[in-house]
Short mmCIF file of C-alpha atoms and ligand atoms in Angstrom, two decimals:
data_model
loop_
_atom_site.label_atom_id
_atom_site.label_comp_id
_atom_site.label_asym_id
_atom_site.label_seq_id
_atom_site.Cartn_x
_atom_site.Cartn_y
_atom_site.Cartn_z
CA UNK D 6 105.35 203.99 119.86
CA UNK D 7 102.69 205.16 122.96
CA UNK D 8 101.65 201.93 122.85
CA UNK D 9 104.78 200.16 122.57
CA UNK D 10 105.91 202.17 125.79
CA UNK D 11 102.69 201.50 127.47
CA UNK D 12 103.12 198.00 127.09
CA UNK D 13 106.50 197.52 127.60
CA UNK D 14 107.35 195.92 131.77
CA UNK D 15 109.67 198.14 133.45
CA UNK D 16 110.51 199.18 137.21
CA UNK D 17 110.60 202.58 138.67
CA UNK D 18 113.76 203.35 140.96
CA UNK D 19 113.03 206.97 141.70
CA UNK D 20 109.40 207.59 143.56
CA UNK D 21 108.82 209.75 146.57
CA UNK D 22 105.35 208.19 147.92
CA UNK D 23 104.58 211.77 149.36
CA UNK D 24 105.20 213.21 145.69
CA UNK D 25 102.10 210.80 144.46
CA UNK D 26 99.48 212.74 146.44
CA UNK D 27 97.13 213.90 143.76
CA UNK D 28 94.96 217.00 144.53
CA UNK D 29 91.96 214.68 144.30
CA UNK D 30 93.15 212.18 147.37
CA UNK D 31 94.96 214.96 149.30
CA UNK D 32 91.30 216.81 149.27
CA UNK D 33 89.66 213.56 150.56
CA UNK D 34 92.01 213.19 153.11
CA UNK D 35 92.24 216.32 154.18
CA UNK D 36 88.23 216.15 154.89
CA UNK D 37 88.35 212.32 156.70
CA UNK D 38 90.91 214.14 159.05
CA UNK D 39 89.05 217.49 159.73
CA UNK D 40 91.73 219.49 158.47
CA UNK D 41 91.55 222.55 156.75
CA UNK D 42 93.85 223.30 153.15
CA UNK D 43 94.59 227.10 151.82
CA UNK D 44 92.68 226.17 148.77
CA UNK D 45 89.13 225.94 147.60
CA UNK D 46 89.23 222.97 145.16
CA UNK D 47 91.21 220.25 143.39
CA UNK D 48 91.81 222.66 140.41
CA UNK D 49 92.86 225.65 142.79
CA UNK D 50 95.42 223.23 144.27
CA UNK D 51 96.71 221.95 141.05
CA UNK D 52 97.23 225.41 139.40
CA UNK D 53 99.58 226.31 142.34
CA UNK D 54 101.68 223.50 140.81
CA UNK D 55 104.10 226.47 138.92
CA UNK D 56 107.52 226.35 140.11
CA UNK D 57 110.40 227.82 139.38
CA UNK D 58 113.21 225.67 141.49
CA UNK D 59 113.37 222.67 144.06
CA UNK D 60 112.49 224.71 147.13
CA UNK D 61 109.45 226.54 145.60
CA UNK D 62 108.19 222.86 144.89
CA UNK D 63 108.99 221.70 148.02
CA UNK D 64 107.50 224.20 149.95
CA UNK D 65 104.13 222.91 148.35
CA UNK D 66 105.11 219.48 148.77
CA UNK D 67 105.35 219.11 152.44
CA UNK D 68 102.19 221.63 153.06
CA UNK D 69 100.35 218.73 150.80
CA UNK D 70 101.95 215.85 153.20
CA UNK D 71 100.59 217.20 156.36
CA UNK D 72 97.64 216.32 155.77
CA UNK D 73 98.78 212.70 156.44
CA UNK D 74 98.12 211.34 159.64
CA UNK D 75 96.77 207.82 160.69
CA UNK D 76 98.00 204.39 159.42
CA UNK D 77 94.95 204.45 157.11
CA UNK D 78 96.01 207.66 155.14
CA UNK D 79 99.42 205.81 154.30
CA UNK D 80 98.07 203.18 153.09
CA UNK D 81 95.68 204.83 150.71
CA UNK D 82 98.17 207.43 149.73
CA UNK D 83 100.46 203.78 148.71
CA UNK D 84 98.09 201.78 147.26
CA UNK D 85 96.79 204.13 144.99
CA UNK D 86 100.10 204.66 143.45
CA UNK D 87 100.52 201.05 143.11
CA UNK D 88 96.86 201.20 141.22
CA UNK D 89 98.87 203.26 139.01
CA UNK D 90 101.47 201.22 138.59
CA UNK D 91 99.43 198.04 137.51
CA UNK D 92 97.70 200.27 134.50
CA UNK D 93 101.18 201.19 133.55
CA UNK D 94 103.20 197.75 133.33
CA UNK D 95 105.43 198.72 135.72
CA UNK D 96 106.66 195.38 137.65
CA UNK D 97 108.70 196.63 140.02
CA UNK D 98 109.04 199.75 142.36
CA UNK D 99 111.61 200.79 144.50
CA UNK D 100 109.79 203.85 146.76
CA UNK D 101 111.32 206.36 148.78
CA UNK D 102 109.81 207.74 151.72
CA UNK D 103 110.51 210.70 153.87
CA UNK D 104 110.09 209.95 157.83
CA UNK D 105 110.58 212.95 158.91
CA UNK D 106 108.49 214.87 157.17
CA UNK D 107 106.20 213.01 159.22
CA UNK D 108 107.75 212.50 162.53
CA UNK D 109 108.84 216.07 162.89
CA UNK D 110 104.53 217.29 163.51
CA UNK D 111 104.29 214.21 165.64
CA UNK D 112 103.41 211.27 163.34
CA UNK D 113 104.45 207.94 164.71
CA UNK D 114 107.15 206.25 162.49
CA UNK D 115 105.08 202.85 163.05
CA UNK D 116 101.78 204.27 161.73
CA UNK D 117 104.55 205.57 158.18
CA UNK D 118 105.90 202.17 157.94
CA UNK D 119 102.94 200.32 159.00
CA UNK D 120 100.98 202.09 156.17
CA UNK D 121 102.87 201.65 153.50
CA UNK D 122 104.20 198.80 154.00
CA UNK D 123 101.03 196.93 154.13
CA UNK D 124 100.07 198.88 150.66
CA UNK D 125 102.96 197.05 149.32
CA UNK D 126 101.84 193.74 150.78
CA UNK D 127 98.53 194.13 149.05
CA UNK D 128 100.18 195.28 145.56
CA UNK D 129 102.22 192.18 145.77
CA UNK D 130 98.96 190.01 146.17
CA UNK D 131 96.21 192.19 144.32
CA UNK D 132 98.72 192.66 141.12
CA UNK D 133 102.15 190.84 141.56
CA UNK D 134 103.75 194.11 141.49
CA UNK D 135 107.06 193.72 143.52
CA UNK D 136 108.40 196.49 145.54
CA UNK D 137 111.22 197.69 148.19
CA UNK D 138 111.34 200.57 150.63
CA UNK D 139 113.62 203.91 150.82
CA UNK D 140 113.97 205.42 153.82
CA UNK D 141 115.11 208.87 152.91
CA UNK D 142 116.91 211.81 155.05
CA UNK D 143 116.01 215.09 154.51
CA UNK D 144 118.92 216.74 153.87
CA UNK D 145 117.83 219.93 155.08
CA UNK D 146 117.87 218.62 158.55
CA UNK D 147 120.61 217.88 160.95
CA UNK D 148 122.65 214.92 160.84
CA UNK D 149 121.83 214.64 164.33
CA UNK D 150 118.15 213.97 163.48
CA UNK D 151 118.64 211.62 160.62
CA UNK D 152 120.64 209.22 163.25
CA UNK D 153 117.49 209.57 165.59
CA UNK D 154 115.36 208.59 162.31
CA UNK D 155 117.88 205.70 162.10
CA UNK D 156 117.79 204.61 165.65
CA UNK D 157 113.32 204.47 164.73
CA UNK D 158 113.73 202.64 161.77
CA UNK D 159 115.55 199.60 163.51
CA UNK D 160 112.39 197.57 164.89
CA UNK D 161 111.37 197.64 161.26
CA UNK D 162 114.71 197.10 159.72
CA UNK D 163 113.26 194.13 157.51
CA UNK D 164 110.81 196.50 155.95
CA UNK D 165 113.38 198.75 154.46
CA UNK D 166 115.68 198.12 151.52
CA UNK D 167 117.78 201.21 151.56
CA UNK D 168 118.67 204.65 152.68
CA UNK D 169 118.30 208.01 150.46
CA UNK D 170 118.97 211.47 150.85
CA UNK D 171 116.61 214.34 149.69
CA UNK D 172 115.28 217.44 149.94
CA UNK D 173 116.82 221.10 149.13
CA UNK D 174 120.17 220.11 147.43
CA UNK D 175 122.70 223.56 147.70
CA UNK D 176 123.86 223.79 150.91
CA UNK D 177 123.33 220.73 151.92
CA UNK D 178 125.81 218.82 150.73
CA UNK D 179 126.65 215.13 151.06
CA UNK D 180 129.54 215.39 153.24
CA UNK D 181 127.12 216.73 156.14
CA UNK D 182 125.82 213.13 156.26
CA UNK D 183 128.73 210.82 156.27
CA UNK D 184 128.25 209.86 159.83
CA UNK D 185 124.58 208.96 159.58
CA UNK D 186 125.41 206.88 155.96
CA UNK D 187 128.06 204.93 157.97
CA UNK D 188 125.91 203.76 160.27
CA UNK D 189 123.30 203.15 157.92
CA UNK D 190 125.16 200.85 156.00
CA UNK D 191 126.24 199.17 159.23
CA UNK D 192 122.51 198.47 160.00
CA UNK D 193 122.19 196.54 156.32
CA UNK D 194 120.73 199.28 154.24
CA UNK D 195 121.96 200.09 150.90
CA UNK D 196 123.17 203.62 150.58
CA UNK D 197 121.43 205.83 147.72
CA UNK D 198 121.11 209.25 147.12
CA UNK D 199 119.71 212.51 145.20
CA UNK D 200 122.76 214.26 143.95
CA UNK D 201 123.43 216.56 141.02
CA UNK D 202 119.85 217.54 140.22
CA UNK D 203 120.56 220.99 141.19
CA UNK D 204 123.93 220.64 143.09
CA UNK D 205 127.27 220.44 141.18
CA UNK D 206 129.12 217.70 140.09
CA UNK D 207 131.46 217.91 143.20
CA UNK D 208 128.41 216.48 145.42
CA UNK D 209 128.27 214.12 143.25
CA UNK D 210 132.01 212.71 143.90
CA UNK D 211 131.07 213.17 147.54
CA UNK D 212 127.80 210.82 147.23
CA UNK D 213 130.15 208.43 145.35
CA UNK D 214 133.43 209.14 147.81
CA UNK D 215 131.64 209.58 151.28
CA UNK D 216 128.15 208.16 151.12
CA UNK D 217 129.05 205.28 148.97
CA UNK D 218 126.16 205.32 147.26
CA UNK D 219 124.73 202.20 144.93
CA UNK D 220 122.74 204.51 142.65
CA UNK D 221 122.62 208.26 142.27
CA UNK D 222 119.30 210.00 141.76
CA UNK D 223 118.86 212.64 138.75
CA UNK D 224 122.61 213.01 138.63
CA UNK D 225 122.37 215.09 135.49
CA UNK D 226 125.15 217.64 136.90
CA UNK D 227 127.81 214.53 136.13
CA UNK D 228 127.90 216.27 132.67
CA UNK D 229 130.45 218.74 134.04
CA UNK D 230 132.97 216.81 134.84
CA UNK D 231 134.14 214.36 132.05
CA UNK D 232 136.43 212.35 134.96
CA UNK D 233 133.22 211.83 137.01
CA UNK D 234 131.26 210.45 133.80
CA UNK D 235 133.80 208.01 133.43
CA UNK D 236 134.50 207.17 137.13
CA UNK D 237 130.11 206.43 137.26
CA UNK D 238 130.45 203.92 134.29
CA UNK D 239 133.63 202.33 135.62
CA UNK D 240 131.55 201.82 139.01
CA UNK D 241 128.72 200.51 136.91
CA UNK D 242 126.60 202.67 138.99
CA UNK D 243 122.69 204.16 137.30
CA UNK D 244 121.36 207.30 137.16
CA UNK D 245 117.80 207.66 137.74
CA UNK D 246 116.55 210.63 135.74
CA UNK D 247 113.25 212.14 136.11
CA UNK D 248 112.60 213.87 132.96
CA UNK D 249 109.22 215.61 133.67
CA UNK D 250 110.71 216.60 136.69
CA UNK D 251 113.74 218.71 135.75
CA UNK D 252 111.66 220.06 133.37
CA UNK D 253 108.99 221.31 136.11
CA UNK D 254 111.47 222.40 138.20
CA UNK D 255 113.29 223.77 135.39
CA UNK D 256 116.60 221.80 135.64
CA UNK D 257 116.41 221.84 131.81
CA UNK D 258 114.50 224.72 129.94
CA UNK D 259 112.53 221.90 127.75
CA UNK D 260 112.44 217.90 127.03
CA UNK D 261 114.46 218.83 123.53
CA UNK D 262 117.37 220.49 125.90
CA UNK D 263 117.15 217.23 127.93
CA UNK D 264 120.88 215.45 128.50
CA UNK D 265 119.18 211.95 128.66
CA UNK D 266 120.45 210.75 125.17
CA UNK D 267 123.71 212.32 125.82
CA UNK D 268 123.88 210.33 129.01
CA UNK D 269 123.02 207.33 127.14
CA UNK D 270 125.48 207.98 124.24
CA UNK D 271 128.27 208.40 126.50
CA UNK D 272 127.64 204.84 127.93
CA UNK D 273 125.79 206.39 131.55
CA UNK D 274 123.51 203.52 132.84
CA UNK D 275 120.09 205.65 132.55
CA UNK D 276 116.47 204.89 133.98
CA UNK D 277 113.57 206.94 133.30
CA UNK D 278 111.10 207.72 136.81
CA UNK D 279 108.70 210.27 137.55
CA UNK D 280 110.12 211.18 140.70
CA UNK D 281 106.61 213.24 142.14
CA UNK D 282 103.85 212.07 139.93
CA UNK D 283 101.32 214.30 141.39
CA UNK D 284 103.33 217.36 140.81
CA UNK D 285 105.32 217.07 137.83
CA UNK D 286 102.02 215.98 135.22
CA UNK D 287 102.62 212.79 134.53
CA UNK D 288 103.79 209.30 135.68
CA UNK D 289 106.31 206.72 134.31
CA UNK D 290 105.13 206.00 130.65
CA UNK D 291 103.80 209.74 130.60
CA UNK D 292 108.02 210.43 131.24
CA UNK D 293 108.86 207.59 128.54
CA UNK D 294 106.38 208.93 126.29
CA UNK D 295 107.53 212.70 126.27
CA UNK D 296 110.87 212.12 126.33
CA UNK D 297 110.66 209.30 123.35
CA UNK D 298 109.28 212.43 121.43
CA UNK D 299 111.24 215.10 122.62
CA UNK D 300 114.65 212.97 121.68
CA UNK D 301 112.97 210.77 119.08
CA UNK D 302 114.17 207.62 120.79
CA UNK D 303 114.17 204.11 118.56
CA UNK D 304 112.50 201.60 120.32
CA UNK D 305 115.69 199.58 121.29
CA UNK D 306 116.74 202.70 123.07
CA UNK D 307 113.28 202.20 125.16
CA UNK D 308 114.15 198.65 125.56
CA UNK D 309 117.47 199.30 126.77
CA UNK D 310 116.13 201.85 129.21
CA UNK D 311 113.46 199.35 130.60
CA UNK D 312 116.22 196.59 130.80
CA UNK D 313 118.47 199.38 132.98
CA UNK D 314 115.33 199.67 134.96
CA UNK D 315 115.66 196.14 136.26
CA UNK D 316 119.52 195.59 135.84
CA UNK D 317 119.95 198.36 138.08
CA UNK D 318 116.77 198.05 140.97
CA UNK D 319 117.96 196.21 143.94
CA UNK D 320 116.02 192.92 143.63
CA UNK D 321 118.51 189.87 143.88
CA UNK D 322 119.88 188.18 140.76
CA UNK D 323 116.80 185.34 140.33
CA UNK D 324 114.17 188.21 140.18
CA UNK D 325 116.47 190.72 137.42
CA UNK D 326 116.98 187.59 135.28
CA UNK D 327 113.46 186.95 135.58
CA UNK D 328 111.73 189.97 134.45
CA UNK D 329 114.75 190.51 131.94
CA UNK D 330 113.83 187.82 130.22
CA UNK D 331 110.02 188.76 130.33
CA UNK D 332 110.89 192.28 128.85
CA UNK D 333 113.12 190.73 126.18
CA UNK D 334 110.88 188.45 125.30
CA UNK D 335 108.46 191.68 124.59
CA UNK D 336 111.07 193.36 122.92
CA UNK D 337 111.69 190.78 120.23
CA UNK D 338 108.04 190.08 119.39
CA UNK D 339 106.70 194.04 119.15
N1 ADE T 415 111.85 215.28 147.48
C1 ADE T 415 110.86 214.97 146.66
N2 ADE T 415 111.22 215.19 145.40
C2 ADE T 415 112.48 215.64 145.41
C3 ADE T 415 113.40 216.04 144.42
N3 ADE T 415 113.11 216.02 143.11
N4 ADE T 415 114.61 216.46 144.81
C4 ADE T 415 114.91 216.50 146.10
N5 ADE T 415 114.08 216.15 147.07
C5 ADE T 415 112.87 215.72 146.73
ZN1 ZN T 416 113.52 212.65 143.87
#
């Protein structure tokens, strides 16, 4: 079954690019740019990797990203996921990426997008692995600054697929960015967002109501409400659930506790992602593989988990068909 999983093409829809930064890179980094880190070594900074919610995890999260600064640091940071990527079968990747973060201590947005961007040129060319970009808000910001994070992104509108939305969840609901989604979607993005991961159903309704979101990331709150499960399938719209993830940040007390079958039983459009890599021990197939155990999944249920992977990214019609029929190919000969 490992192997089968390993082998098996899929796409990952839920990535944060600044959530790939392995201690390893961030410490080489960190040297190149002369900047000093509260921790002695790699396995100093990876023990501190204990949380026990979102925020405690994202406190470490965006002390790791400053370390980021020039055009060259991007790129790395990207390309080295997309290494990953190539080792793992995944064909696709749809990755989010926080401005802000960024922009806030004085990074230029075009050294970001510039960065990245280029990473994904190379990963196209180097190992035909196909990929769009996220522009996320950080919800824990103003809506104020997310429109002047809009107004940057214009020049560079043809690098970006979509909007998201992340960052600490309660308190920050959806509703605070309505304005900023509006325009958004004016611009041509596609509106996506994190929403029920720790926040209740309700922000969920208000992704689906307000933001008008295409996809909703984690979503595993949708379980309260049995009017919002149903309203999610009639919209034919995915989850993308981060196993490893919610068990990390203890969304779920363990993998066996995990609502993923349930999700899948009820007729929920599920993907499996591994959100921030770096963080959360392990990336896609490591989520495929624990989970597979945890719920002893049958290998059609993998299949039809890879298949939502593509039937639900954002790549236009030609390309879904294609690698469909490339993954059921697999799926009929294994
Ligand atoms: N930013 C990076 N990872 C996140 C997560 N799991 N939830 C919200 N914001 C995030
Ligand atoms: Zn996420």
């Amino acid at each position: 079954m490992k192997q089968y999983i390993e082998n098996i093409p899929k796409a990952e829809l839920h990535i944060h690019i600044e959530g790939t930064f392995e201690p390893e890179l961030l410490f080489k980094i960190a040297k190149r740019n002369n900047i000093s880190i509260p921790f002695k070594s790699v396995d100093e900074l990876r023990k501190a990797y204990e949380f026990d919610c979102l925020q405690d995890f994202l406190d470490i999260y965006y002390q790791g990203a400053k370390v980021l600064q020039t055009e060259e640091d991007f790129y790395d940071l990207t390309y080295t996921y997309f290494e990953k990527c190539a080792v793992q079968n995944v064909k696709h990747t749809e990755i989010m990426f926080d401005p802000q973060t960024h922009t806030e201590r004085g990074v230029a947005f075009d050294t970001v997008i510039n960065g990245i961007s280029k990473a994904c040129e190379a990963a196209q060319n180097n190992f035909g692995i196909s990929s769009f970009l996220i522009m996320s808000y950080l919800r824990h910001m103003t809506e104020e600054e997310a429109f002047e994070t809009l107004k940057q992104s214009l020049p560079y509108k043809d690098k970006i697929k979509a909007i998201g939305l992340d960052s600490s969840e309660k308190g920050n609901p959806p509703s605070k960015f309505q304005k900023v989604f509006e325009a958004s979607i004016k611009e041509g993005y596609i509106p996506l967002a994190h929403a029920g991961e720790e926040g209740d159903a309700d922000y969920i309704w208000e992704a689906l109501d307000l933001l008008k979101i295409a996809r909703i990331d984690h979503g595993n709150n949708a379980l309260q409400d049995p009017e919002l499960i149903q309203e999610i399938i009639n919209r034919d719209i995915a989850l993308t659930v981060c196993p490893l993830s919610n068990k990390a940040l203890q969304v779920v007390p363990d993998l066996k506790n995990h609502p993923l079958k349930k999700m899948m039983d009820l007729g929920l459009k599920v993907t499996i992602n591994s959100d921030d890599p770096a963080y959360f021990g392990g990336q896609v197939n490591q989520n495929y593989i624990e989970i597979q155990e945890a719920l002893d999944l049958t290998k059609r249920e993998i299949y039809q988990l890879a298949a939502n992977s593509f039937q639900y990214s954002l790549l236009d019609e030609k390309d879904k068909v294609k690698n469909l029929q490339i993954l059921t190919g697999y799926f009929q000969t294994h």
